[in-house]
Amino acid sequence: MFLEVNHVGKTFTDQEKQSSFEVFSDIDIEVSENEFVSILGPSGCGKSTLLSMVAGLERATNGSILLEGKEITQAGRERGMVFQQPSLFPWLNVQDNVTFPLKGVANKNEANERAEHFLKMVHLSRFKNSYIYELSGGMQQRVAIARALAMNPKVLLMDEPFGALDEQTRHILQDELMKIWQETQKTILFVTHSIQEAIKLSDRVVVMGTRPGRVIADFPIDIPRPRRRDDQAVIDIETKVMNLLEDEIKKVLEEELSNEIQYSR
């Protein structure tokens, strides 16, 4: 298997308060090469933490994460990360933002060629000399995607990359991402809160529950692309996922309400 998450758990410990919080436990996920997999779940289930662990930015408390049979223990160039906020350098222009992580890996000409190739792919070639503050939020996120792709990673990790955008821009970038994935055939692990987004983009949707986080379902999306919201097959899967998530969200709300009552006494 290309990417394996094996019995992974994560617990945060507060030494000062001598307390611990279990984010998730016994997570098992397998991702094939070139597959587009979305992770969906309520707030607090550990989606973003899990993605950070695949990126090598967080360490697992239990279990292991393997890429092509090698355990991930730190960040590496074979994994590109796109965050909800673009995290670009405002003092650099668009092209220099894309070439920045290529320093020491490619010479200047090669880095510029890669940048131009991927900026063309995200339709930002004519903005290569623009500064970040001159771009819209959607354009900034496209720069972040071009930067990640320019590193030529084996896996593209995306943590709610369109979550901060307006709905119209979000739909446009979803379509752009699908074209990029079809052209590059990158393996993509994509975190989202949106059921529709997950179904529209993915080969599979992994649904996580919470308290603690765990995998509660894994839906293959065997629907031809492009996918329409009003397709009955899309509606059927969306309803199944929504029913699962409603139960999980109720658990969270009931627990929070119970805690509020205890604190108010």
C-alpha positions in Angstrom: 0.0 0.0 0.0 1.3 3.5 -0.9 0.3 5.4 2.3 -0.7 3.6 5.5 -2.0 4.9 8.8 -1.7 1.9 11.2 -3.4 1.9 14.6 -2.5 5.5 15.1 -3.4 7.4 18.3 -2.7 10.9 19.6 -2.8 12.1 23.1 -1.8 15.6 24.2 -0.4 15.8 27.7 -0.3 19.0 29.9 2.5 18.4 32.3 1.7 21.5 34.3 -1.9 20.5 35.0 -1.0 16.8 35.0 -3.8 16.1 32.6 -4.1 14.5 29.2 -6.5 14.7 26.3 -7.0 11.8 23.8 -7.6 13.3 20.4 -8.1 10.0 18.6 -7.2 6.4 18.9 -6.6 3.3 16.7 -6.9 5.1 13.3 -6.5 2.8 10.3 -6.5 4.3 6.8 -4.9 3.1 3.6 -4.5 5.3 0.5 -3.4 3.9 -2.9 -1.1 5.8 -5.2 -2.9 8.4 -7.4 -6.0 8.1 -5.1 -8.0 11.2 -3.9 -9.2 10.6 -0.4 -11.1 13.0 1.8 -11.3 12.9 5.6 -14.6 14.3 6.9 -15.8 14.7 10.5 -17.1 17.1 13.2 -14.8 19.7 14.8 -12.6 18.1 17.4 -12.3 14.6 15.8 -8.6 15.2 15.0 -8.7 15.5 11.2 -6.2 18.3 11.0 -4.0 16.7 13.6 -3.9 13.5 11.6 -3.0 15.4 8.5 -0.1 17.1 10.4 1.1 13.7 11.5 1.2 12.5 7.9 3.1 15.7 7.0 5.6 14.8 9.8 4.7 18.0 11.7 3.3 16.0 14.7 4.4 12.7 16.2 2.0 9.8 16.9 1.5 8.7 20.5 0.8 5.2 19.3 1.0 3.4 15.9 2.8 4.3 12.8 2.4 6.1 9.5 4.2 4.7 6.4 4.8 6.1 2.9 5.9 3.4 0.5 6.9 1.2 3.4 9.0 3.8 5.2 7.9 5.3 8.5 7.2 9.0 8.6 9.1 10.6 11.5 9.6 14.2 10.2 8.6 16.6 7.5 9.9 15.8 4.0 9.8 17.1 0.5 7.9 14.0 -0.7 4.8 15.5 1.1 3.5 18.9 0.1 1.1 20.7 2.5 -1.6 23.3 1.7 -3.2 24.9 4.7 -6.5 26.7 5.1 -4.7 30.0 5.2 -2.1 30.3 2.3 0.9 31.1 4.5 2.7 33.0 1.8 5.5 35.5 2.1 4.1 39.0 1.6 7.5 40.5 0.8 8.0 38.2 -2.1 6.1 38.2 -5.5 4.1 35.3 -6.7 6.9 33.6 -8.6 9.4 33.9 -5.8 6.8 32.5 -3.3 6.5 29.4 -5.6 10.3 29.0 -6.0 11.2 29.6 -2.4 11.0 25.9 -1.2 13.1 24.9 -4.2 16.2 26.6 -3.0 19.0 24.1 -2.7 17.0 21.5 -4.7 16.9 23.1 -8.1 19.0 25.8 -9.8 17.4 29.2 -10.5 16.5 28.4 -14.1 14.9 25.1 -13.2 13.1 26.6 -10.3 11.6 29.4 -12.5 10.6 26.9 -15.1 8.8 24.8 -12.5 7.1 27.9 -11.1 5.9 29.1 -14.5 4.6 25.6 -15.3 2.5 25.3 -12.2 1.4 29.0 -12.2 0.1 28.3 -15.7 -1.7 25.3 -14.4 -3.5 27.4 -11.7 -4.1 30.2 -14.3 -1.8 32.8 -12.6 1.0 33.2 -15.1 0.2 36.8 -15.7 0.3 37.6 -12.0 3.8 36.1 -11.4 5.3 39.5 -10.7 2.4 40.6 -8.4 2.7 40.7 -4.6 0.5 38.7 -2.3 -1.5 41.7 -1.0 -2.6 42.4 -4.6 -4.3 39.1 -5.0 -7.8 37.9 -3.8 -8.1 35.1 -1.3 -8.8 32.5 -4.0 -5.8 33.6 -6.0 -3.6 33.4 -2.9 -4.7 29.8 -2.3 -3.9 29.0 -6.0 -0.4 30.3 -5.4 -0.1 28.0 -2.3 -1.2 25.0 -4.4 1.3 25.9 -7.2 4.0 26.1 -4.5 3.2 22.7 -3.1 3.1 21.1 -6.6 6.4 22.7 -7.6 8.1 20.6 -5.0 6.9 17.6 -7.0 5.6 15.7 -3.8 4.4 12.1 -3.9 1.5 13.1 -1.7 -0.4 16.4 -1.6 -1.9 17.1 1.8 -4.7 19.7 1.9 -6.2 20.9 5.2 -9.5 22.6 4.4 -7.8 24.7 1.7 -11.1 26.3 0.5 -12.7 26.6 3.9 -12.1 30.4 4.3 -13.4 31.3 0.8 -16.8 32.4 -0.4 -19.0 29.7 -2.0 -18.6 30.8 -5.6 -14.8 30.9 -5.4 -14.8 27.6 -3.5 -16.7 25.9 -6.4 -14.3 27.4 -9.0 -11.3 26.1 -7.1 -12.8 22.7 -6.5 -13.1 22.4 -10.3 -9.6 23.7 -10.8 -8.2 21.2 -8.2 -10.0 18.3 -10.0 -8.4 19.3 -13.3 -5.0 19.5 -11.6 -5.4 16.1 -10.0 -6.4 14.5 -13.3 -3.4 16.1 -15.0 -0.8 15.4 -12.3 -2.3 12.1 -10.9 -0.9 13.1 -7.4 -2.1 11.2 -4.4 -4.2 13.6 -2.4 -5.3 13.4 1.2 -7.9 16.2 1.7 -9.5 17.4 5.0 -12.8 19.2 4.8 -16.0 19.9 6.8 -18.1 20.0 3.7 -19.9 16.7 2.7 -20.7 18.0 -0.8 -17.0 19.0 -1.3 -15.8 15.6 -0.2 -18.2 13.7 -2.5 -17.6 16.0 -5.5 -13.8 15.6 -5.4 -13.0 12.2 -3.9 -12.5 8.6 -4.8 -13.2 7.8 -1.2 -14.6 9.6 1.8 -13.3 8.6 5.2 -15.7 9.7 8.0 -14.4 10.2 11.5 -16.3 10.3 14.7 -15.3 12.1 17.9 -14.7 11.8 21.6 -12.2 10.3 20.9 -11.7 10.5 17.2 -12.0 7.3 15.2 -12.9 6.1 11.7 -16.6 5.2 11.6 -17.1 4.8 7.9 -15.2 4.6 4.6 -17.4 5.4 1.5 -16.1 4.6 -2.0 -17.5 7.2 -4.4 -18.1 5.3 -7.6 -19.8 8.1 -9.5 -18.5 9.3 -12.8 -16.9 12.8 -12.9 -17.9 15.6 -13.2 -20.4 15.1 -10.4 -23.6 17.2 -10.0 -25.2 18.0 -6.6 -28.6 16.9 -7.9 -27.5 13.4 -9.1 -29.4 10.9 -7.1 -26.3 8.9 -6.4 -24.6 12.0 -4.9 -27.7 12.7 -2.8 -27.9 9.2 -1.5 -24.3 9.2 -0.3 -24.7 12.7 1.2 -27.7 11.5 3.2 -25.8 8.5 4.6 -22.9 10.7 5.6 -25.1 13.4 7.1 -26.9 10.8 9.2 -23.6 9.5 10.6 -22.3 13.0 11.4 -25.6 14.1 13.0 -25.2 11.3 15.6 -21.6 12.4 16.2 -22.4 16.1 16.5 -25.2 15.3 19.0 -22.7 13.4 21.2 -20.4 16.5 21.2 -23.3 18.9 22.0 -24.6 16.6 24.8 -21.1 16.4 26.3 -20.6 20.1 26.2 -24.0 20.8 27.7 -23.3 18.4 30.5 -19.9 20.1 31.2 -21.6 23.5 31.2 -24.2 22.3 33.8 -21.4 20.9 36.0 -19.4 24.1 35.9 -22.4 26.3 36.7 -23.1 24.4 39.9 
